[in-house]
C-alpha cells in the first residue's frame, strides 16, 4: 500500500512517499518531475552503496540520466568539514549544476552531510532524501535540518533546507542490524511519548522485532505525520518543533562525551529521555509512573536507560553549547504524562537540577 504525506511549506512543499519497493520508482520520478536534470550525484556510504547502490544507479541510468556516486565512510566521523570538502570536490569534478540533483542515500549521517552539501554547493542544489535506516526514515530525512558536526559539538554548522521529495522503502530495513533497528525505535518511542499514546500501546503489543517489522509502514507513517504537523507549524525550530528534541539535550552531550563511538544517536537519546523524565517525575512535574513506563518500553527494545559514569562539569558545558540554548536560557522538553510533552525554558544555571 502506498502512503503519501504532503509536507506543506509553501514553495518548499514536498511529498513523502512511504511504500514498500518505492526505491525502484525513483528514476522515473526524477525524469517526470525534474525534466532539466542531466546528472544525479548519489551521496551514500560504503555499506549502503555496496548493498543497494548498483540497483539505484541502474534505475537512474535507465531513464537516460547521468550519475556519479560519492561514497563516504560509514559513521558519525563523516559528518565533518573535512568530508564535506571532499564531497564539494567531487560535485565540482562532475560539474553538477543547479539544474541537476543530489540524492542522499543512507542513514542520518549521509542525509545530514549530503543535505548540507546540497544546501550550500552553488548556493543550493535540489535534493531528494532516500533514508535507509529506521532513524532516518522516521526523523532525520524529513523537515530539512541538515548539518555537519564541529569538534565543539554535534550539528553546529547547518541549515534548514527542505528536500524535493523523500522516498521511504521499508525493504531497505531488512539488512539493518538489530542494534540499528532499535536505534531508530528510540525516536519512535520519543514520538509516542511527546504526542501519541496509541503508538506506545502498539509498540507494547509487538511480540518481537519481526512482528514490529510487519507493522513498520504504519509506525513510520504515524511518526512522519507527527513530524509533518510540527514542521509545518514551526519550520525553523523556534517553537513547537522543539518538542522533537525530547531527550536530545542530554543525549547529544552523552554522544559527544564518548566521541560518538560508545553510543548510537538513538541509544544516547534513550538515556537522555529516561534520565530527564526520572528527574522531572521526582520534581513533581511529570505524572508518577511515566518514567517507569518509558524505561519499560525502551528496555523492551534493548535500549540503555542509565547514564554511564561521566564528568559532570564537561557534560554541563557541552549541554550549554547545544543549539537549544540561547541568551542565558535553555529549552528543555519535559513530559506531563505519556503522550503529552511541553517546552520549559530554564535558566542555564538550573541545568544541574535536571541531570
Ligand atoms: N530531529 C529533530 C527535528 O528535525 O527537528
Coordinates of C-alpha atoms and ligand atoms in Angstrom, one line a residue:
X1 CA 0.0 0.0 0.0
X2 CA 1.3 3.4 -1.0
X3 CA 1.1 6.1 1.7
X4 CA 1.9 9.7 0.8
X5 CA 2.2 12.6 3.1
X6 CA 2.4 16.2 1.7
X7 CA 4.7 18.5 3.7
X8 CA 3.0 21.8 3.1
X9 CA 5.6 24.6 3.3
X10 CA 4.6 27.0 0.5
X11 CA 7.1 26.9 -2.3
X12 CA 9.2 24.4 -0.2
X13 CA 6.4 21.8 -0.1
X14 CA 7.2 18.2 -1.0
X15 CA 5.9 14.7 -0.9
X16 CA 7.0 11.9 1.5
X17 CA 6.3 8.5 -0.2
X18 CA 6.1 5.6 2.2
X19 CA 5.9 2.4 0.1
X20 CA 7.5 -1.0 0.0
X21 CA 9.6 -1.2 -3.1
X22 CA 9.5 2.6 -3.9
X23 CA 13.3 2.6 -4.4
X24 CA 12.7 1.3 -7.9
X25 CA 10.4 4.2 -8.8
X26 CA 12.9 7.0 -8.1
X27 CA 14.5 7.1 -11.6
X28 CA 11.1 7.5 -13.2
X29 CA 10.1 10.1 -10.6
X30 CA 13.2 12.2 -11.4
X31 CA 12.7 12.1 -15.2
X32 CA 9.0 13.1 -14.8
X33 CA 9.5 15.8 -12.1
X34 CA 13.0 17.2 -12.7
X35 CA 13.0 17.4 -16.5
X36 CA 16.1 19.6 -16.8
X37 CA 18.2 17.3 -14.6
X38 CA 21.0 15.8 -16.6
X39 CA 23.1 14.4 -13.7
X40 CA 22.4 13.0 -10.3
X41 CA 25.1 12.9 -7.6
X42 CA 24.3 10.0 -5.3
X43 CA 25.8 10.6 -1.9
X44 CA 25.9 7.4 0.1
X45 CA 28.2 5.4 2.4
X46 CA 30.3 2.4 1.7
X47 CA 27.9 0.0 3.4
X48 CA 24.6 1.1 1.8
X49 CA 26.3 1.8 -1.6
X50 CA 27.7 -1.7 -1.5
X51 CA 24.3 -3.3 -0.8
X52 CA 21.9 -1.3 -2.9
X53 CA 23.9 1.3 -4.9
X54 CA 24.0 -0.6 -8.2
X55 CA 20.2 -1.0 -8.1
X56 CA 19.6 2.7 -7.7
X57 CA 22.3 3.6 -10.3
X58 CA 20.7 1.4 -12.9
X59 CA 17.3 2.8 -12.1
X60 CA 18.6 6.3 -12.8
X61 CA 20.6 5.3 -15.9
X62 CA 17.6 3.6 -17.4
X63 CA 16.0 7.0 -17.6
X64 CA 19.0 8.3 -19.6
X65 CA 20.2 10.5 -16.7
X66 CA 23.9 10.6 -15.9
X67 CA 25.0 9.8 -12.4
X68 CA 28.1 9.6 -10.1
X69 CA 28.4 8.0 -6.8
X70 CA 30.1 9.8 -3.8
X71 CA 30.6 7.3 -1.1
X72 CA 31.8 8.3 2.4
X73 CA 32.9 6.1 5.3
X74 CA 30.0 5.0 7.5
X75 CA 29.7 6.6 10.9
X76 CA 29.4 10.0 12.6
X77 CA 33.0 10.9 11.9
X78 CA 32.0 11.5 8.3
X79 CA 29.7 14.4 9.3
X80 CA 32.7 16.6 9.3
X81 CA 34.0 19.7 7.5
X82 CA 36.8 17.5 6.1
X83 CA 34.4 15.0 4.5
X84 CA 32.2 17.9 3.3
X85 CA 35.2 19.4 1.5
X86 CA 35.8 16.0 -0.3
X87 CA 32.1 16.0 -1.3
X88 CA 32.3 19.5 -2.7
X89 CA 35.4 18.4 -4.7
X90 CA 33.5 15.5 -6.2
X91 CA 30.5 17.7 -7.0
X92 CA 32.8 20.1 -8.8
X93 CA 34.6 17.2 -10.7
X94 CA 31.2 16.1 -12.1
X95 CA 30.3 19.7 -13.0
X96 CA 27.0 19.5 -11.2
X97 CA 24.7 22.5 -11.9
X98 CA 21.7 23.9 -10.2
X99 CA 19.5 22.2 -12.8
X100 CA 20.8 18.8 -11.6
X101 CA 20.1 16.9 -8.5
X102 CA 21.7 15.4 -5.4
X103 CA 20.3 12.2 -3.9
X104 CA 21.2 11.3 -0.4
X105 CA 21.1 7.5 0.0
X106 CA 21.8 6.4 3.6
X107 CA 21.2 6.9 7.2
X108 CA 21.2 10.2 9.2
X109 CA 24.9 10.9 8.7
X110 CA 24.6 10.7 4.9
X111 CA 21.3 12.6 4.9
X112 CA 22.7 15.4 7.1
X113 CA 26.0 15.7 5.3
X114 CA 24.6 15.3 1.8
X115 CA 21.7 17.7 2.6
X116 CA 24.1 20.3 3.8
X117 CA 26.3 19.9 0.7
X118 CA 23.1 20.4 -1.3
X119 CA 22.1 23.5 0.7
X120 CA 25.5 25.2 0.2
X121 CA 27.1 24.0 -3.1
X122 CA 26.4 26.7 -5.8
X123 CA 24.1 28.3 -3.1
X124 CA 21.7 25.4 -3.4
X125 CA 21.1 22.3 -5.5
X126 CA 17.8 20.5 -5.3
X127 CA 18.0 17.2 -3.4
X128 CA 16.0 14.1 -2.7
X129 CA 16.3 12.1 0.6
X130 CA 16.2 8.3 0.4
X131 CA 16.7 7.2 4.0
X132 CA 17.9 3.6 4.6
X133 CA 17.8 3.4 8.4
X134 CA 14.7 3.5 10.6
X135 CA 16.1 6.5 12.4
X136 CA 16.4 8.4 9.2
X137 CA 13.1 7.2 7.9
X138 CA 11.1 8.4 10.9
X139 CA 13.1 11.5 11.7
X140 CA 16.2 13.0 10.1
X141 CA 15.3 12.7 6.4
X142 CA 12.2 14.9 6.8
X143 CA 12.0 18.5 7.9
X144 CA 15.1 19.9 6.2
X145 CA 17.5 20.0 9.1
X146 CA 20.9 19.4 7.5
X147 CA 24.3 19.9 9.2
X148 CA 27.8 18.7 10.0
X149 CA 29.5 18.5 13.4
X150 CA 32.3 20.5 14.8
X151 CA 34.9 19.4 17.4
X152 CA 32.8 21.5 19.9
X153 CA 29.5 19.7 19.3
X154 CA 27.0 18.0 17.1
X155 CA 25.2 19.7 14.2
X156 CA 26.8 23.1 15.0
X157 CA 27.1 24.1 11.3
X158 CA 23.9 23.6 9.3
X159 CA 20.9 25.0 7.6
X160 CA 17.2 24.5 7.1
X161 CA 17.0 23.2 3.5
X162 CA 14.0 21.2 2.5
X163 CA 14.3 18.2 0.1
X164 CA 12.2 18.0 -3.1
X165 CA 10.9 14.5 -2.1
X166 CA 11.5 11.8 0.4
X167 CA 11.3 8.1 -0.5
X168 CA 10.9 5.6 2.4
X169 CA 11.2 2.0 1.4
X170 CA 10.9 -0.5 4.3
X171 CA 12.6 -3.2 2.2
X172 CA 15.9 -1.4 3.0
X173 CA 15.4 -2.2 6.7
X174 CA 15.9 -5.9 6.0
X175 CA 19.6 -5.6 6.1
X176 CA 19.7 -3.3 9.1
X177 CA 21.2 -5.0 12.1
X178 CA 19.2 -5.2 15.3
X179 CA 21.2 -2.6 17.1
X180 CA 20.4 0.0 14.4
X181 CA 16.8 -1.0 14.2
X182 CA 16.5 -0.4 17.9
X183 CA 18.4 2.9 17.4
X184 CA 15.5 4.1 15.3
X185 CA 13.0 2.8 17.8
X186 CA 14.3 5.3 20.3
X187 CA 13.0 8.0 18.1
X188 CA 9.7 6.2 17.5
X189 CA 9.3 5.9 21.3
X190 CA 10.1 9.6 21.5
X191 CA 7.2 10.4 19.1
X192 CA 4.8 8.3 21.2
X193 CA 5.8 10.0 24.5
X194 CA 5.6 13.5 23.1
X195 CA 2.4 13.1 21.1
X196 CA 0.9 9.7 20.5
X197 CA 0.0 7.4 23.4
X198 CA -1.7 4.9 21.0
X199 CA 1.6 4.4 19.2
X200 CA 3.1 3.4 22.5
X201 CA 0.3 0.8 23.0
X202 CA 1.1 -0.5 19.5
X203 CA 4.7 -0.9 20.4
X204 CA 3.8 -2.6 23.7
X205 CA 1.7 -5.1 21.7
X206 CA 4.6 -6.1 19.4
X207 CA 5.7 -9.6 20.1
X208 CA 9.2 -9.2 18.8
X209 CA 11.3 -7.4 16.1
X210 CA 9.8 -9.4 13.3
X211 CA 6.3 -8.5 14.4
X212 CA 7.3 -4.9 14.6
X213 CA 8.8 -5.0 11.1
X214 CA 5.4 -6.4 9.8
X215 CA 3.8 -3.2 11.1
X216 CA 6.6 -0.8 10.3
X217 CA 5.0 1.1 7.5
X218 CA 2.1 2.3 9.7
X219 CA 4.6 3.1 12.5
X220 CA 6.7 5.1 10.1
X221 CA 3.6 6.9 8.8
X222 CA 2.5 7.9 12.2
X223 CA 5.9 9.3 13.2
X224 CA 6.2 11.2 9.9
X225 CA 2.7 12.6 10.4
X226 CA 3.6 14.0 13.8
X227 CA 6.8 15.5 12.4
X228 CA 4.9 16.9 9.4
X229 CA 2.5 18.7 11.8
X230 CA 5.2 20.2 13.9
X231 CA 7.4 21.2 11.0
X232 CA 4.5 22.8 9.2
X233 CA 3.8 24.9 12.2
X234 CA 7.4 25.7 13.1
X235 CA 9.8 25.1 10.2
X236 CA 12.7 27.0 11.8
X237 CA 12.5 25.3 15.2
X238 CA 11.6 28.3 17.3
X239 CA 8.5 26.8 19.0
X240 CA 6.6 23.6 18.9
X241 CA 9.2 21.7 16.7
X242 CA 11.5 21.8 19.7
X243 CA 9.2 19.0 21.2
X244 CA 11.1 16.7 18.8
X245 CA 14.2 17.4 20.9
X246 CA 12.9 15.3 23.9
X247 CA 15.9 13.6 25.4
X248 CA 18.3 15.2 22.9
X249 CA 20.0 17.9 25.0
X250 CA 21.4 15.3 27.4
X251 CA 21.6 12.7 24.6
X252 CA 23.8 14.9 22.3
X253 CA 26.1 15.6 25.3
X254 CA 26.4 11.9 26.0
X255 CA 27.1 11.1 22.4
X256 CA 29.8 13.8 22.2
X257 CA 31.3 12.8 25.6
X258 CA 32.2 9.4 24.2
X259 CA 33.4 10.6 20.8
X260 CA 30.3 9.3 19.0
X261 CA 31.6 5.8 19.4
X262 CA 30.2 4.3 22.5
X263 CA 26.5 5.0 21.8
X264 CA 24.4 5.4 18.7
X265 CA 22.3 8.5 18.4
X266 CA 19.1 6.6 19.4
X267 CA 20.9 5.0 22.4
X268 CA 22.1 8.4 23.7
X269 CA 18.6 9.8 23.2
X270 CA 17.1 6.8 25.1
X271 CA 19.4 7.6 28.0
X272 CA 18.5 11.3 27.7
X273 CA 14.7 10.7 27.7
X274 CA 14.9 8.3 30.7
X275 CA 17.2 10.5 32.7
X276 CA 15.3 13.7 32.3
X277 CA 11.9 12.0 32.9
X278 CA 13.2 10.4 36.2
X279 CA 14.3 13.9 37.2
X280 CA 11.1 15.7 36.2
X281 CA 9.0 13.0 37.9
X282 CA 10.9 13.4 41.1
X283 CA 10.3 17.2 40.9
X284 CA 6.5 16.5 40.6
X285 CA 6.4 17.9 37.1
X286 CA 5.6 14.5 35.4
X287 CA 2.8 12.1 36.4
X288 CA 4.0 9.3 38.6
X289 CA 4.8 6.1 36.8
X290 CA 5.7 7.8 33.5
X291 CA 9.4 7.2 33.9
X292 CA 8.8 3.5 34.7
X293 CA 6.6 3.2 31.6
X294 CA 9.2 4.9 29.4
X295 CA 12.0 2.7 30.8
X296 CA 9.9 -0.4 30.2
X297 CA 9.4 0.4 26.6
X298 CA 13.0 1.4 25.9
X299 CA 14.2 -1.7 27.8
X300 CA 11.9 -3.9 25.7
X301 CA 13.9 -2.9 22.6
X302 CA 17.3 -3.3 24.3
X303 CA 17.9 0.5 24.6
X304 CA 20.0 1.8 27.5
X305 CA 18.3 3.8 30.2
X306 CA 21.0 4.7 32.7
X307 CA 23.8 7.2 32.0
X308 CA 27.3 5.9 32.4
X309 CA 29.9 7.5 34.6
X310 CA 30.7 10.9 33.2
X311 CA 32.4 14.1 34.4
X312 CA 29.6 16.4 35.3
X313 CA 31.2 19.7 34.5
X314 CA 32.2 18.6 31.0
X315 CA 28.7 17.3 30.4
X316 CA 27.1 20.5 31.5
X317 CA 29.5 22.6 29.3
X318 CA 28.5 20.5 26.3
X319 CA 24.8 20.8 27.0
X320 CA 25.1 24.6 27.2
X321 CA 26.8 24.7 23.8
X322 CA 23.8 22.9 22.3
X323 CA 21.6 24.9 19.9
X324 CA 18.7 24.6 22.3
X325 CA 20.5 27.0 24.5
X326 CA 20.2 30.8 23.9
X327 CA 20.5 34.1 25.7
X328 CA 21.3 32.6 29.1
X329 CA 18.4 30.1 29.0
X330 CA 17.9 26.6 27.6
X331 CA 14.8 25.0 26.3
X332 CA 14.1 21.5 27.8
X333 CA 11.4 19.2 26.7
X334 CA 9.6 17.6 29.6
X335 CA 6.6 15.2 29.9
X336 CA 3.4 15.9 31.7
X337 CA 2.5 12.3 31.1
X338 CA 2.9 9.7 28.3
X339 CA 1.7 11.3 25.0
X340 CA 1.8 14.9 26.4
X341 CA 5.0 17.0 26.4
X342 CA 5.8 20.7 26.8
X343 CA 8.8 23.0 26.4
X344 CA 10.2 24.5 29.6
X345 CA 12.7 27.4 29.2
X346 CA 15.0 27.3 32.2
X347 CA 17.9 29.5 33.2
X348 CA 21.2 27.9 32.2
X349 CA 22.3 27.8 35.9
X350 CA 19.4 25.5 36.6
X351 CA 20.5 22.7 34.2
X352 CA 22.2 20.9 37.1
X353 CA 18.8 20.1 38.7
X354 CA 17.8 18.1 35.6
X355 CA 21.0 16.0 35.3
Ligands
LIG1 N1 15.2 15.9 14.6 C1 14.5 16.9 15.1 C2 14.0 17.9 14.1 O1 14.1 17.7 12.9 O2 13.5 18.9 14.5

